[in-house]
Coordinates of C-alpha atoms in Angstrom, one line a residue:
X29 CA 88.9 -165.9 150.7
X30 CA 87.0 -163.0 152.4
X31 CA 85.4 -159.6 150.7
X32 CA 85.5 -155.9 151.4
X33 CA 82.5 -153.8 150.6
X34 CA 83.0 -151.0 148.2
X35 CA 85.5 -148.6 149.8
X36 CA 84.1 -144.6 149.2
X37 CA 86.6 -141.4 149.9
X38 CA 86.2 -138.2 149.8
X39 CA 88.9 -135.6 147.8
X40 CA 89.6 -132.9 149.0
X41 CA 91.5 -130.2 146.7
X42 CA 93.2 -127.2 148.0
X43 CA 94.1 -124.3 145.6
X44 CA 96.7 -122.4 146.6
X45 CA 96.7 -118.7 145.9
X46 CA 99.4 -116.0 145.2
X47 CA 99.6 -112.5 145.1
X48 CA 102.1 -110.5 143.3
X49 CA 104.1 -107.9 144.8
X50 CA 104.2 -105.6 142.2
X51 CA 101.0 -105.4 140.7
X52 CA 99.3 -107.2 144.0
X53 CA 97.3 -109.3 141.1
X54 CA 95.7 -112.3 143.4
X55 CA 96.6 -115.5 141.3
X56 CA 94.3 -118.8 142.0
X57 CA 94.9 -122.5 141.0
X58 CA 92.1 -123.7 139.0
X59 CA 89.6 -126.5 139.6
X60 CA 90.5 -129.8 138.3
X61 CA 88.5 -130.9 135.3
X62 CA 85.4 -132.9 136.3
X63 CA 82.7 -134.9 134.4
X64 CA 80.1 -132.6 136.3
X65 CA 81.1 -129.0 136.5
X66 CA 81.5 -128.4 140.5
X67 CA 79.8 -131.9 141.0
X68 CA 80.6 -134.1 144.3
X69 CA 81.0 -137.5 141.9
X70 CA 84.7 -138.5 140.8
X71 CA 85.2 -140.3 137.3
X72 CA 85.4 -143.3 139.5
X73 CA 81.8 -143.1 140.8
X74 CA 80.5 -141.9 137.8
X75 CA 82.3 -145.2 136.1
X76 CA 80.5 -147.1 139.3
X77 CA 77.0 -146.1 138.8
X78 CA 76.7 -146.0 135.1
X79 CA 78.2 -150.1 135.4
X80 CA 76.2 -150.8 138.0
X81 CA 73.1 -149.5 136.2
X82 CA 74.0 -150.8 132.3
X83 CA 76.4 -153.6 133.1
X84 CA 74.9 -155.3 136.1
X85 CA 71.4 -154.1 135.7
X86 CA 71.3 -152.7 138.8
X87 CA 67.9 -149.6 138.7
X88 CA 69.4 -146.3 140.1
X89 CA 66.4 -147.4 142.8
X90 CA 68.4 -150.2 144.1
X91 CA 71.9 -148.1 144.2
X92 CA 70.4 -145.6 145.9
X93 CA 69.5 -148.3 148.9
X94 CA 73.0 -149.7 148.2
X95 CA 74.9 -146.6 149.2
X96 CA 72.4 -146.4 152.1
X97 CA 74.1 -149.3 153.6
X98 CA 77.0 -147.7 153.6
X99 CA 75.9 -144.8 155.3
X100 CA 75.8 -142.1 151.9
X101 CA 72.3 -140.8 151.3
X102 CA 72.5 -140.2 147.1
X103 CA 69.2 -140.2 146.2
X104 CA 67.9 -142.2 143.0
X105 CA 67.0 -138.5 141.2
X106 CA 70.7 -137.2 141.8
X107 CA 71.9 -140.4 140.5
X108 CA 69.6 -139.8 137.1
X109 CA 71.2 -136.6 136.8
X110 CA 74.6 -138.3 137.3
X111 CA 73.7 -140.7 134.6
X112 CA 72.6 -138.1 132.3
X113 CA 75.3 -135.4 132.3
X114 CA 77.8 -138.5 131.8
X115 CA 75.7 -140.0 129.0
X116 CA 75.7 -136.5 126.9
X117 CA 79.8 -136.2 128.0
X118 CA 80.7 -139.9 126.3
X119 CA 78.8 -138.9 123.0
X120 CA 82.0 -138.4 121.3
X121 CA 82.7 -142.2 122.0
X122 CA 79.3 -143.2 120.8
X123 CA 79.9 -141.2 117.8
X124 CA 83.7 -143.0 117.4
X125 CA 82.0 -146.4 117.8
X126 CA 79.3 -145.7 115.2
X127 CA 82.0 -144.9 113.1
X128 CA 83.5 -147.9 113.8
X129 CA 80.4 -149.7 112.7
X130 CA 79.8 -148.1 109.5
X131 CA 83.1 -148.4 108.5
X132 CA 82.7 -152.5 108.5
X133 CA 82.4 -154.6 105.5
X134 CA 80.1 -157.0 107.7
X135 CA 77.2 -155.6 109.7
X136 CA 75.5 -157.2 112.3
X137 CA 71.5 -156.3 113.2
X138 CA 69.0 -157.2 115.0
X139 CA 65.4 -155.8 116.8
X140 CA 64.1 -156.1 120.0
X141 CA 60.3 -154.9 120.4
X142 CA 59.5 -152.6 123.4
X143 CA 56.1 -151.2 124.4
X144 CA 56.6 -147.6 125.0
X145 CA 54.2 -145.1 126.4
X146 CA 54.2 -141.7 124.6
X147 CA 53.8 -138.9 126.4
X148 CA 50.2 -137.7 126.3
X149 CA 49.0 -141.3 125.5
X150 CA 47.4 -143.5 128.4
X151 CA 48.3 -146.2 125.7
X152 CA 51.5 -147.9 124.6
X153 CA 53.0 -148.6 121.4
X154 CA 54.8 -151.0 120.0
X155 CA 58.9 -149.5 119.1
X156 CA 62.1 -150.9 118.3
X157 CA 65.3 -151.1 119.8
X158 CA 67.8 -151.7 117.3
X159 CA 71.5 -152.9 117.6
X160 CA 74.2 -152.8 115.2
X161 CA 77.2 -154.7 115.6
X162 CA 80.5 -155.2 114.2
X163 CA 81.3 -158.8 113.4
X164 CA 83.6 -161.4 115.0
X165 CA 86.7 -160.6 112.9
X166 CA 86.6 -156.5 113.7
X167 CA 89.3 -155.7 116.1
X168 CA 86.9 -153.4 117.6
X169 CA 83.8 -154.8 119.6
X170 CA 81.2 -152.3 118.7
X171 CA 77.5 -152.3 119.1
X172 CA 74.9 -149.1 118.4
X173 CA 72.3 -149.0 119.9
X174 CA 68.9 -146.7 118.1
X175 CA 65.0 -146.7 119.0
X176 CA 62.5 -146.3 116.7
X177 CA 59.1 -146.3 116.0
X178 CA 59.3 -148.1 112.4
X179 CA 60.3 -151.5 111.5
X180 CA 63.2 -149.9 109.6
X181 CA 65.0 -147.0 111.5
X182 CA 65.9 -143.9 109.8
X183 CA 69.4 -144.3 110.5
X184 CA 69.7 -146.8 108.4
X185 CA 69.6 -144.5 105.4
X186 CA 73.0 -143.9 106.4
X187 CA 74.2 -146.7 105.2
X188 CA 72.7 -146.8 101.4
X189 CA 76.2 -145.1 100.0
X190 CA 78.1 -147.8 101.1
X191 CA 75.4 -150.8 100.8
X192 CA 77.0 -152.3 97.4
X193 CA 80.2 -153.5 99.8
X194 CA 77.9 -154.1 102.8
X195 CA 76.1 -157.6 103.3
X196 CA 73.8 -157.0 106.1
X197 CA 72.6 -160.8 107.5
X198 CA 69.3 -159.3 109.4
X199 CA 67.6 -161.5 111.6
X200 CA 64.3 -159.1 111.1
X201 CA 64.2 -160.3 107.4
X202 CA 63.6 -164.3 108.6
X203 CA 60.9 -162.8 111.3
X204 CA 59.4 -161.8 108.2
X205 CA 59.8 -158.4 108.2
X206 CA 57.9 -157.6 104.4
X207 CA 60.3 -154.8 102.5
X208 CA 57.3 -153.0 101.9
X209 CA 57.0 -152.0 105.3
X210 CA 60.5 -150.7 105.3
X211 CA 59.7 -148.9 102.4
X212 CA 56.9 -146.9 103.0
X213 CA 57.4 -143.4 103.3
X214 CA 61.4 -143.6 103.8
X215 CA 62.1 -143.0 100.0
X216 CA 64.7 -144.0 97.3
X217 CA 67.4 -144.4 99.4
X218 CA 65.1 -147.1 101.5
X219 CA 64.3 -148.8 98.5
X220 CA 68.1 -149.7 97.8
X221 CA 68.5 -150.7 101.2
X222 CA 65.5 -153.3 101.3
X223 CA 66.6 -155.0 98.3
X224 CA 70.5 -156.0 99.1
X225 CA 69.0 -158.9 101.4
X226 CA 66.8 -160.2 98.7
X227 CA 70.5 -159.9 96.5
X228 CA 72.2 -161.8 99.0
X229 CA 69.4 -164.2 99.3
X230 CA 69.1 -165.3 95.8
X231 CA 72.9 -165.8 95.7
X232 CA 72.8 -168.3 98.6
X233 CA 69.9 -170.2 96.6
X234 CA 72.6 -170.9 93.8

């Protein structure tokens, strides 16, 4: 068994040009489409760095001495740009997925607490990370990902119109998370959402 390191070429497009001869009109090829308007990266690196960073929890810190090896000097703050343009370019399939997930009859969801500094603060705060997943038995594996401040994201209020066909099994609610913290100053809409669990709850009792 033996191992290549990663293999790196460089495209080079040419783009012809013609002229006509009656109107002398000078005609070019255009640029192929790229992720990052008259950007160096391919797809394939983009696809490379945004695994490497997400997948294999790799920091853009330890790419950059990574493609130092190899003899390409990418610094970490071109890779965050890198990582930025192609997160705002694969919105549409965040967007796709999210409808993916709110189309379910079975939603999965879950918290993580982070400490996050805000800007202007020399202190951090306690926020959320919150996935939502579709279930075992979707043919699509989808998971959305939202931060928030609250207990109880405001992106849940999306899912109020559809809640009497929803049973959401919330790990947050056996942390014990009390409903009127996810109440408070989210409204009506909140208030239906916070008291489906105790629903599904009292039907497991019987």
């Amino acid at each position: 068994m033996d191992y290549t390191p990663g293999v790196f070429t460089v495209e080079r497009h040419v783009r012809g040009k013609w002229v006509c001869d009656d109107c002398e009109t000078l005609i070019q090829a255009p640029v192929p489409a790229q992720i990052i308007d008259k950007g160096i990266p391919t797809a394939g690196l983009l696809a490379h760095v945004m695994i490497a960073k997400f997948a294999d929890h790799l920091p853009l810190y330890r790419q950059e001495s990574i493609f130092g090896r190899a003899g390409l000097a990418i610094p970490r703050s071109t890779l965050a740009q890198w990582v930025g343009v192609t997160g705002v370019q694969l919105q549409p399939l965040v967007d796709a997925l999210r409808d993916v997930v709110l189309g379910q009859q079975v939603i999965h969801a879950d918290e993580t607490p982070v400490q996050m500094l805000v800007p202007g603060s020399k202190k951090t705060h306690r926020s959320y990370v919150w996935a939502y997943a579709t279930s075992q038995f979707c043919e699509t594996a989808a998971v959305v990902y939202v931060s928030s401040r609250r207990f109880w994201p405001l992106f849940a209020l999306s899912l109020a119109p559809i809640l009497s066909d929803i049973s959401l099994p919330l790990s947050a609610f056996s942390h014990g998370m009390g409903r009127e913290s996810m109440r408070q100053g989210l409204g009506p809409s909140a208030e239906q959402v916070s008291r489906k669990p105790g629903t599904c709850f009292a039907e497991e009792s019987q």
